[in-house]
Amino acid sequence: AFIKTNLLYIGDGTSDHLPQFSLKSGANGTASNGDGAVQDARTGNTVNAITGATRSASTSPLAWGPYSVSWDGKTGATTPVLVPDGTYKVWVEMAWNDNPDLHDFINTGYSFTKGAAIFTTYPPNEGPLSAISLTWTPSALSIDSVYKTKIAIYPNPSRGIFNVGYNDIPVSKIEVINVLGQVVKSFKIDASKLETSISIDLSGNANGLYIINVSTNETSSNYKLVLDK
């Protein structure tokens, strides 16, 4: 099976904003510069595509900053329909001007499996694309239930230093909370670095029970840790 899931940045009258994709997607309205591109990519045959203005070195977000795109497994129709399980691709097409006389582009696809199990892949770097991760989490599995099988807290009990392993989970923050509800440690995690664990030192804290809160941008889950120095 094949489906287009795209983050689109298409501008009117430019030569560096995905003109080939806009044509292939069947979008309407010809750009004013006559290069065959279209003005409105949203009219094309895309699924839940996101469009936006041109990014540059001075915009927020930056042109070469991180991108995060999600897809719910459904078509982009007025009444969305869940597509069948199978192998799908996320296509990334980028075009940019190095200078007025030099243009570069990337047009590449990354396969993933939509199914009953969680699936994660880390495609290799290509051009300006780096630290890529692609995860399918089936709706039948809540993020919390996935956590229970993917998150590891060890050693537990701990004598001071312990590890939180979160392989295949896009963790954004980890907090250590004492029995009074106070956050004694807090760590922001950069998912783009593809780290799979973090070591935390509680040797300066009192013995007892602690709650380890592991969060993504969507939800969170709690785990118990016993500190026994």
Coordinates of N, CA and C in Angstrom, one line a residue:
A1 N 0.8 -1.2 0.0 CA 0.0 0.0 0.0 C 0.9 1.2 0.0
F2 N 0.3 2.3 -0.4 CA 1.1 3.6 -0.5 C 0.2 4.8 -0.1
I3 N 0.7 5.6 0.7 CA 0.0 6.8 1.0 C 0.9 8.0 1.2
K4 N 0.6 9.2 0.9 CA 1.4 10.3 1.0 C 1.1 11.0 2.4
T5 N 2.1 11.2 3.2 CA 1.9 11.9 4.4 C 3.0 13.0 4.4
N6 N 2.6 14.2 4.2 CA 3.6 15.3 3.9 C 3.5 16.5 4.8
L7 N 4.6 17.1 5.1 CA 4.7 18.4 5.7 C 5.1 19.3 4.5
L8 N 4.2 20.2 4.1 CA 4.4 20.9 2.8 C 4.7 22.4 3.1
Y9 N 5.6 22.9 2.3 CA 5.9 24.3 2.3 C 6.0 24.8 0.9
I10 N 4.9 25.2 0.3 CA 4.8 25.6 -1.1 C 4.5 27.0 -1.2
G11 N 5.3 27.8 -1.9 CA 5.1 29.2 -2.0 C 4.7 29.6 -3.5
D12 N 4.0 30.7 -3.6 CA 3.7 31.2 -5.0 C 4.8 32.0 -5.6
G13 N 5.2 31.6 -6.8 CA 6.2 32.4 -7.5 C 7.6 32.1 -7.1
T14 N 7.9 30.9 -6.5 CA 9.2 30.6 -6.2 C 9.6 29.3 -6.9
S15 N 10.9 29.0 -7.0 CA 11.4 27.8 -7.7 C 11.9 26.8 -6.7
D16 N 11.8 27.0 -5.4 CA 12.4 26.2 -4.4 C 11.5 25.6 -3.4
H17 N 10.2 25.4 -3.7 CA 9.2 25.0 -2.8 C 8.4 23.8 -3.4
L18 N 9.0 22.7 -3.6 CA 8.3 21.4 -4.0 C 7.5 21.5 -5.2
P19 N 7.9 22.1 -6.3 CA 7.1 22.2 -7.5 C 6.7 20.9 -8.0
Q20 N 7.6 19.9 -8.0 CA 7.2 18.6 -8.5 C 6.2 17.9 -7.7
F21 N 6.3 18.0 -6.4 CA 5.2 17.4 -5.6 C 3.9 18.0 -5.8
S22 N 3.9 19.4 -5.9 CA 2.6 20.1 -6.1 C 1.9 19.6 -7.4
L23 N 2.7 19.4 -8.4 CA 2.2 18.9 -9.7 C 1.7 17.5 -9.6
K24 N 2.5 16.6 -9.0 CA 2.1 15.2 -8.8 C 0.9 15.0 -7.9
S25 N 0.7 15.9 -7.0 CA -0.4 15.7 -6.1 C -1.7 16.2 -6.7
G26 N -1.7 16.8 -7.8 CA -2.9 17.2 -8.5 C -3.5 18.4 -8.0
A27 N -2.7 19.3 -7.3 CA -3.3 20.5 -6.8 C -3.7 21.5 -7.8
N28 N -4.5 22.5 -7.4 CA -5.1 23.4 -8.4 C -4.4 24.8 -8.3
G29 N -4.4 25.5 -9.4 CA -4.0 26.9 -9.4 C -2.5 27.0 -9.8
T30 N -2.2 27.7 -10.9 CA -0.8 27.8 -11.4 C -0.1 28.9 -10.7
A31 N 1.2 28.7 -10.4 CA 1.9 29.8 -9.8 C 2.2 30.9 -10.8
S32 N 2.4 32.1 -10.3 CA 2.5 33.3 -11.1 C 3.8 33.3 -11.9
N33 N 4.9 32.6 -11.5 CA 6.1 32.7 -12.1 C 6.2 31.7 -13.4
G34 N 5.2 31.0 -13.6 CA 5.1 30.1 -14.8 C 6.0 28.9 -14.8
D35 N 6.4 28.5 -13.6 CA 7.3 27.3 -13.5 C 6.5 26.0 -13.4
G36 N 5.2 26.1 -13.5 CA 4.3 24.9 -13.4 C 3.9 24.5 -12.0
A37 N 4.4 25.1 -11.0 CA 4.0 24.8 -9.6 C 2.6 25.3 -9.4
V38 N 2.1 25.0 -8.2 CA 0.7 25.4 -7.9 C 0.7 26.3 -6.6
Q39 N -0.3 27.1 -6.5 CA -0.4 28.0 -5.3 C -0.9 27.2 -4.1
D40 N -1.8 26.3 -4.2 CA -2.5 25.7 -3.1 C -2.3 24.2 -3.1
A41 N -1.3 23.7 -2.4 CA -1.0 22.3 -2.3 C -2.1 21.5 -1.6
R42 N -2.9 22.2 -0.8 CA -3.9 21.5 0.0 C -5.1 20.9 -0.9
T43 N -5.2 21.4 -2.1 CA -6.2 20.8 -3.0 C -5.8 19.5 -3.7
G44 N -4.5 19.1 -3.5 CA -4.0 17.9 -4.1 C -4.4 16.6 -3.4
N45 N -4.0 15.5 -3.9 CA -4.3 14.2 -3.4 C -3.3 13.8 -2.2
T46 N -3.4 14.5 -1.1 CA -2.6 14.3 0.0 C -3.4 13.8 1.2
V47 N -2.8 13.2 2.2 CA -3.5 12.7 3.3 C -3.0 13.5 4.6
N48 N -4.0 14.3 5.1 CA -3.7 15.1 6.3 C -2.4 15.9 6.2
A49 N -2.1 16.5 5.0 CA -0.9 17.3 4.8 C -1.0 18.6 5.6
I50 N 0.2 19.1 5.9 CA 0.3 20.3 6.6 C 1.0 21.3 5.7
T51 N 0.4 22.5 5.5 CA 1.1 23.5 4.7 C 1.5 24.7 5.6
G52 N 2.5 25.4 5.1 CA 2.9 26.5 5.9 C 3.8 27.5 5.0
A53 N 4.1 28.6 5.6 CA 4.8 29.6 4.9 C 6.3 29.2 4.8
T54 N 7.0 30.0 3.9 CA 8.4 29.7 3.7 C 9.2 29.9 5.0
R55 N 10.1 29.0 5.2 CA 11.0 29.1 6.4 C 12.4 29.6 5.9
S56 N 13.0 30.4 6.8 CA 14.4 30.9 6.5 C 15.2 30.9 7.7
A57 N 16.4 31.5 7.6 CA 17.3 31.5 8.8 C 16.9 32.5 9.9
S58 N 15.9 33.3 9.6 CA 15.4 34.3 10.5 C 14.0 34.0 11.0
T59 N 13.3 33.0 10.5 CA 11.9 32.7 10.9 C 11.9 31.8 12.1
S60 N 10.8 31.8 12.7 CA 10.6 30.9 13.9 C 9.3 30.0 13.6
P61 N 9.5 28.7 13.4 CA 10.7 27.9 13.5 C 11.6 28.2 12.3
L62 N 12.9 27.8 12.5 CA 13.9 28.0 11.5 C 13.8 27.1 10.4
A63 N 14.3 27.4 9.2 CA 14.2 26.6 8.0 C 14.8 25.3 8.2
W64 N 16.0 25.2 8.9 CA 16.7 23.9 9.1 C 16.5 23.4 10.6
G65 N 15.4 23.8 11.2 CA 15.1 23.3 12.6 C 14.4 22.0 12.5
P66 N 14.1 21.4 13.7 CA 13.4 20.1 13.8 C 12.0 20.2 13.3
Y67 N 11.6 19.1 12.7 CA 10.2 18.9 12.3 C 9.6 17.7 13.0
S68 N 8.4 17.9 13.4 CA 7.6 16.8 14.0 C 6.3 16.7 13.4
V69 N 6.0 15.5 12.8 CA 4.7 15.4 12.0 C 4.0 14.1 12.5
S70 N 2.7 14.2 12.7 CA 2.0 13.0 13.2 C 0.9 12.7 12.2
W71 N 0.5 11.4 12.2 CA -0.6 10.9 11.3 C -1.4 9.9 12.1
D72 N -2.8 10.0 12.0 CA -3.7 9.2 12.8 C -4.1 7.9 12.1
G73 N -3.4 7.6 10.9 CA -3.8 6.4 10.2 C -5.0 6.5 9.4
K74 N -5.5 7.7 9.2 CA -6.8 7.8 8.4 C -6.6 8.7 7.2
T75 N -7.6 8.6 6.3 CA -7.5 9.4 5.1 C -7.8 10.8 5.4
G76 N -7.5 11.7 4.5 CA -7.8 13.1 4.7 C -9.1 13.6 4.3
A77 N -10.1 12.7 4.1 CA -11.4 13.1 3.6 C -12.2 13.9 4.6
T78 N -13.3 14.5 4.2 CA -14.1 15.2 5.2 C -14.6 14.3 6.3
T79 N -14.9 13.1 6.0 CA -15.2 12.0 7.0 C -14.0 11.0 6.9
P80 N -13.0 11.2 7.8 CA -11.8 10.3 7.7 C -12.1 8.9 7.9
V81 N -11.4 8.0 7.1 CA -11.6 6.6 7.2 C -10.2 6.0 7.5
L82 N -10.2 5.1 8.5 CA -9.0 4.4 8.9 C -8.5 3.5 7.7
V83 N -7.2 3.6 7.3 CA -6.7 2.9 6.2 C -6.3 1.5 6.7
P84 N -6.3 0.5 5.8 CA -5.9 -0.9 6.2 C -4.5 -1.0 6.7
D85 N -4.2 -2.0 7.6 CA -2.8 -2.2 8.0 C -1.9 -2.6 6.8
G86 N -0.7 -2.3 6.9 CA 0.2 -2.7 5.8 C 1.5 -1.9 5.8
T87 N 2.2 -1.9 4.7 CA 3.5 -1.1 4.6 C 3.2 0.2 3.9
Y88 N 3.6 1.3 4.5 CA 3.3 2.6 4.0 C 4.7 3.4 3.9
K89 N 4.6 4.5 3.3 CA 5.8 5.4 3.2 C 5.5 6.8 3.6
V90 N 6.4 7.4 4.3 CA 6.4 8.9 4.5 C 7.4 9.4 3.4
W91 N 6.9 10.3 2.6 CA 7.8 10.9 1.5 C 8.2 12.3 2.0
V92 N 9.4 12.5 1.8 CA 10.0 13.9 2.2 C 10.6 14.5 0.9
E93 N 10.1 15.6 0.5 CA 10.6 16.3 -0.7 C 11.0 17.7 -0.2
M94 N 12.3 18.0 -0.4 CA 12.8 19.4 0.0 C 13.5 20.0 -1.2
A95 N 13.4 21.3 -1.4 CA 14.1 22.0 -2.4 C 14.5 23.3 -1.8
W96 N 15.8 23.7 -2.2 CA 16.3 25.0 -1.6 C 17.3 25.6 -2.5
N97 N 17.5 26.9 -2.3 CA 18.5 27.6 -3.1 C 19.8 27.8 -2.3
D98 N 20.9 27.3 -2.8 CA 22.2 27.6 -2.1 C 22.7 29.0 -2.5
N99 N 22.4 29.4 -3.7 CA 22.6 30.8 -4.2 C 21.8 30.9 -5.5
P100 N 21.7 32.1 -6.0 CA 20.8 32.3 -7.2 C 21.1 31.3 -8.3
D101 N 22.3 30.8 -8.4 CA 22.6 29.9 -9.6 C 22.7 28.4 -9.2
L102 N 22.4 28.1 -8.0 CA 22.6 26.7 -7.5 C 21.4 26.3 -6.7
H103 N 20.7 25.2 -7.1 CA 19.6 24.7 -6.4 C 19.8 23.2 -6.1
D104 N 19.3 22.8 -4.9 CA 19.4 21.4 -4.5 C 18.0 20.9 -4.1
F105 N 17.9 19.6 -4.1 CA 16.6 19.0 -3.7 C 16.8 17.6 -3.2
I106 N 15.8 17.1 -2.4 CA 15.8 15.8 -1.9 C 14.3 15.3 -2.1
N107 N 14.2 14.1 -2.6 CA 12.9 13.4 -2.8 C 13.1 12.0 -2.4
T108 N 12.7 11.6 -1.2 CA 13.0 10.3 -0.6 C 11.8 9.8 0.2
G109 N 11.7 8.5 0.3 CA 10.6 7.9 1.1 C 11.1 7.0 2.1
Y110 N 10.4 7.0 3.3 CA 10.8 6.1 4.4 C 9.6 5.1 4.7
S111 N 9.9 3.8 4.6 CA 8.8 2.8 4.8 C 8.6 2.6 6.3
F112 N 7.4 2.3 6.6 CA 7.1 1.8 8.0 C 5.9 0.9 7.9
T113 N 5.7 0.1 9.0 CA 4.6 -0.9 9.0 C 3.5 -0.4 9.9
K114 N 2.3 -0.2 9.4 CA 1.1 0.1 10.2 C 0.4 -1.2 10.5
G115 N 0.4 -1.5 11.8 CA -0.2 -2.8 12.2 C -0.6 -2.8 13.7
A116 N -0.7 -4.0 14.2 CA -1.2 -4.1 15.6 C -0.1 -3.9 16.6
A117 N 1.2 -3.8 16.2 CA 2.3 -3.7 17.1 C 3.0 -2.3 16.9
I118 N 3.6 -1.8 17.9 CA 4.4 -0.6 17.7 C 5.6 -0.9 16.8
F119 N 5.9 0.1 15.9 CA 7.0 -0.1 15.0 C 7.8 1.2 15.0
T120 N 9.1 1.1 15.1 CA 10.0 2.2 15.1 C 11.2 2.0 14.1
T121 N 11.5 2.9 13.3 CA 12.7 2.8 12.5 C 13.5 4.1 12.5
Y122 N 14.8 4.0 12.3 CA 15.7 5.2 12.3 C 16.4 5.3 11.0
P123 N 15.8 5.9 9.9 CA 16.4 6.0 8.6 C 17.8 6.7 8.7
P124 N 18.6 6.4 7.8 CA 20.0 7.0 7.7 C 19.8 8.5 7.3
N125 N 20.8 9.3 7.7 CA 20.9 10.7 7.4 C 21.0 10.8 5.8
E126 N 20.3 11.9 5.4 CA 20.4 12.2 3.9 C 20.4 13.7 3.7
G127 N 21.5 14.2 3.2 CA 21.6 15.6 3.0 C 21.4 16.4 4.3
P128 N 20.5 17.4 4.3 CA 20.3 18.1 5.6 C 19.4 17.4 6.5
L129 N 18.8 16.2 6.1 CA 18.0 15.5 7.0 C 18.8 14.6 7.9
S130 N 18.6 14.7 9.2 CA 19.4 14.0 10.2 C 18.6 13.6 11.4
A131 N 19.1 12.7 12.2 CA 18.4 12.2 13.4 C 17.0 12.0 13.2
I132 N 16.7 11.2 12.2 CA 15.3 10.9 11.8 C 14.8 9.7 12.6
S133 N 13.6 9.8 13.1 CA 13.0 8.6 13.8 C 11.5 8.6 13.3
L134 N 11.0 7.4 13.1 CA 9.7 7.2 12.6 C 9.0 6.1 13.4
T135 N 7.9 6.4 14.1 CA 7.3 5.5 15.0 C 5.8 5.4 14.7
W136 N 5.3 4.2 14.5 CA 3.9 3.9 14.4 C 3.4 3.3 15.7
T137 N 2.4 3.9 16.4 CA 1.8 3.4 17.6 C 0.4 3.1 17.4
P138 N -0.1 1.9 17.3 CA -1.5 1.5 17.0 C -2.4 2.1 18.1
S139 N -3.6 2.5 17.7 CA -4.5 3.1 18.6 C -5.0 2.1 19.6
A140 N -4.9 0.8 19.2 CA -5.4 -0.2 20.2 C -4.5 -0.3 21.4
L141 N -3.3 0.2 21.3 CA -2.3 0.3 22.4 C -2.2 1.7 22.9
S142 N -2.6 1.9 24.1 CA -2.5 3.3 24.7 C -1.0 3.5 24.9
I143 N -0.6 4.8 24.9 CA 0.8 5.1 25.2 C 1.3 4.5 26.5
D144 N 0.4 4.6 27.5 CA 0.7 4.1 28.8 C 1.0 2.6 28.8
S145 N 0.2 1.8 28.0 CA 0.4 0.4 27.9 C 1.7 0.1 27.2
V146 N 2.1 0.9 26.2 CA 3.3 0.7 25.5 C 4.5 1.0 26.5
Y147 N 4.3 2.1 27.3 CA 5.4 2.4 28.3 C 5.7 1.2 29.2
K148 N 4.6 0.5 29.6 CA 4.8 -0.6 30.6 C 5.8 -1.7 30.1
T149 N 5.8 -1.8 28.7 CA 6.7 -2.9 28.2 C 8.0 -2.3 27.7
K150 N 8.1 -1.0 27.5 CA 9.3 -0.4 26.9 C 10.1 0.4 27.9
I151 N 9.6 0.9 29.0 CA 10.3 1.6 30.0 C 10.9 0.7 31.0
A152 N 12.2 0.9 31.3 CA 12.9 0.1 32.3 C 13.6 1.0 33.3
I153 N 13.4 0.8 34.6 CA 14.0 1.5 35.7 C 14.9 0.6 36.5
Y154 N 16.2 0.8 36.4 CA 17.1 -0.1 37.0 C 18.4 0.6 37.5
P155 N 19.1 0.0 38.5 CA 18.6 -1.0 39.4 C 17.5 -0.4 40.3
N156 N 16.6 -1.3 40.8 CA 15.5 -0.8 41.6 C 15.2 -2.0 42.6
P157 N 15.5 -1.8 43.9 CA 16.0 -0.6 44.6 C 17.4 -0.1 44.1
S158 N 17.6 1.2 44.4 CA 18.8 1.8 44.0 C 19.6 2.4 45.2
R159 N 21.0 2.3 45.1 CA 21.8 2.8 46.1 C 22.2 4.3 45.9
G160 N 21.6 4.9 44.8 CA 21.9 6.3 44.5 C 21.8 6.6 43.1
I161 N 22.5 5.9 42.2 CA 22.4 6.1 40.8 C 21.6 5.0 40.1
F162 N 20.6 5.4 39.3 CA 19.8 4.5 38.6 C 19.6 4.9 37.2
N163 N 19.1 4.1 36.3 CA 18.9 4.4 34.9 C 17.5 4.3 34.5
V164 N 17.1 5.1 33.6 CA 15.8 5.0 33.0 C 16.0 4.7 31.5
G165 N 15.6 3.5 31.1 CA 15.7 3.1 29.7 C 14.4 3.3 29.0
Y166 N 14.4 3.9 27.8 CA 13.1 4.2 27.1 C 13.2 3.9 25.6
N167 N 13.8 2.8 25.3 CA 14.0 2.4 23.9 C 12.7 2.5 23.1
D168 N 12.7 3.1 21.9 CA 11.5 3.2 21.0 C 10.4 4.1 21.5
I169 N 10.6 4.9 22.6 CA 9.6 5.8 23.1 C 10.1 7.2 22.9
P170 N 9.3 8.1 22.3 CA 9.8 9.5 22.1 C 9.6 10.3 23.3
V171 N 10.5 10.0 24.3 CA 10.4 10.7 25.6 C 10.8 12.2 25.5
S172 N 10.1 13.1 26.1 CA 10.5 14.5 26.1 C 10.9 15.0 27.5
K173 N 10.4 14.3 28.6 CA 10.8 14.8 29.9 C 10.7 13.7 30.9
I174 N 11.7 13.7 31.9 CA 11.7 12.7 33.0 C 11.8 13.5 34.3
E175 N 10.9 13.2 35.2 CA 10.9 13.9 36.5 C 11.0 12.9 37.6
V176 N 11.7 13.2 38.7 CA 11.7 12.4 39.9 C 11.0 13.2 41.0
I177 N 10.0 12.5 41.6 CA 9.1 13.2 42.6 C 9.1 12.4 43.9
N178 N 9.3 13.2 45.0 CA 9.3 12.5 46.3 C 7.9 12.3 46.8
V179 N 7.8 11.7 48.0 CA 6.5 11.3 48.6 C 5.6 12.6 49.0
L180 N 6.2 13.7 49.0 CA 5.5 15.0 49.3 C 5.0 15.6 48.0
G181 N 5.3 15.0 46.9 CA 4.8 15.6 45.6 C 5.8 16.6 45.1
Q182 N 6.9 16.7 45.6 CA 7.9 17.7 45.2 C 8.8 17.1 44.1
V183 N 9.0 17.9 43.0 CA 9.9 17.5 41.9 C 11.4 17.7 42.4
V184 N 12.1 16.6 42.6 CA 13.5 16.8 43.1 C 14.5 16.7 41.9
K185 N 14.2 16.2 40.8 CA 15.0 16.1 39.6 C 14.1 16.3 38.4
S186 N 14.6 17.0 37.4 CA 13.8 17.1 36.2 C 14.8 17.2 35.0
F187 N 14.5 16.5 33.9 CA 15.4 16.4 32.8 C 14.5 16.5 31.5
K188 N 14.9 17.5 30.6 CA 14.3 17.5 29.3 C 15.1 16.7 28.3
I189 N 14.4 15.9 27.6 CA 15.0 14.9 26.6 C 14.9 15.4 25.2
D190 N 16.0 15.4 24.5 CA 15.9 15.8 23.0 C 15.8 14.5 22.2
A191 N 14.5 14.3 21.7 CA 14.2 13.1 21.0 C 15.1 12.9 19.7
S192 N 15.5 14.1 19.2 CA 16.3 14.0 17.9 C 17.6 13.4 18.1
K193 N 18.1 13.3 19.3 CA 19.5 12.7 19.6 C 19.4 11.2 19.6
L194 N 18.2 10.6 19.6 CA 18.1 9.2 19.5 C 18.7 8.5 20.7
E195 N 18.7 9.2 21.9 CA 19.2 8.5 23.1 C 18.1 7.5 23.6
T196 N 18.6 6.5 24.2 CA 17.7 5.4 24.7 C 17.7 5.2 26.2
S197 N 18.5 6.0 26.9 CA 18.5 5.9 28.4 C 19.1 7.1 29.0
I198 N 18.9 7.3 30.3 CA 19.5 8.4 31.0 C 19.8 7.9 32.4
S199 N 21.0 8.3 33.0 CA 21.4 8.0 34.3 C 21.0 9.1 35.3
I200 N 20.5 8.8 36.4 CA 20.0 9.8 37.4 C 20.7 9.5 38.7
D201 N 21.2 10.6 39.4 CA 21.9 10.4 40.6 C 21.1 11.0 41.8
L202 N 20.6 10.1 42.7 CA 19.9 10.5 43.8 C 20.7 10.3 45.1
S203 N 22.0 10.2 45.0 CA 22.8 9.9 46.2 C 22.7 11.0 47.2
G204 N 22.3 12.2 46.8 CA 22.2 13.3 47.8 C 20.8 13.5 48.4
N205 N 19.9 12.6 48.0 CA 18.6 12.6 48.5 C 18.3 11.6 49.6
A206 N 17.3 11.8 50.4 CA 16.9 10.9 51.5 C 16.4 9.5 50.9
N207 N 16.7 8.5 51.7 CA 16.1 7.2 51.4 C 14.6 7.2 51.4
G208 N 14.0 6.3 50.6 CA 12.6 6.2 50.6 C 12.0 6.0 49.2
L209 N 10.7 6.1 49.0 CA 10.0 5.9 47.8 C 10.0 7.2 46.9
Y210 N 10.3 7.0 45.6 CA 10.2 8.1 44.7 C 9.4 7.6 43.5
I211 N 8.7 8.6 42.8 CA 8.0 8.4 41.6 C 8.7 8.9 40.4
I212 N 8.9 8.1 39.4 CA 9.6 8.5 38.2 C 8.5 8.7 37.2
N213 N 8.3 10.0 36.8 CA 7.4 10.4 35.8 C 8.0 10.5 34.4
V214 N 7.6 9.7 33.5 CA 8.2 9.7 32.1 C 7.1 10.2 31.2
S215 N 7.5 11.3 30.4 CA 6.5 12.0 29.6 C 6.9 12.0 28.1
T216 N 5.9 12.0 27.2 CA 6.1 12.4 25.8 C 5.3 13.7 25.7
N217 N 5.2 14.2 24.4 CA 4.4 15.4 24.2 C 2.9 15.1 24.3
E218 N 2.5 13.8 24.4 CA 1.1 13.5 24.3 C 0.6 13.0 25.7
T219 N 1.4 12.3 26.5 CA 0.9 11.7 27.7 C 2.1 11.4 28.6
S220 N 1.8 10.8 29.8 CA 2.9 10.4 30.7 C 2.5 9.2 31.5
S221 N 3.5 8.6 32.1 CA 3.3 7.4 32.9 C 4.3 7.4 34.1
N222 N 3.8 6.9 35.3 CA 4.6 6.9 36.5 C 5.1 5.5 36.9
Y223 N 6.3 5.5 37.5 CA 6.9 4.3 38.0 C 7.5 4.5 39.4
K224 N 7.5 3.5 40.2 CA 8.0 3.6 41.5 C 9.5 3.2 41.6
L225 N 10.3 4.0 42.4 CA 11.7 3.7 42.6 C 11.9 3.7 44.1
V226 N 12.6 2.7 44.6 CA 13.0 2.7 46.0 C 14.5 3.1 46.1
L227 N 14.8 4.2 46.9 CA 16.2 4.6 47.2 C 16.6 4.0 48.5
D228 N 17.6 3.2 48.5 CA 18.1 2.5 49.7 C 19.6 2.5 49.7
K229 N 20.2 3.6 50.3 CA 21.7 3.8 50.2 C 22.4 3.0 51.3

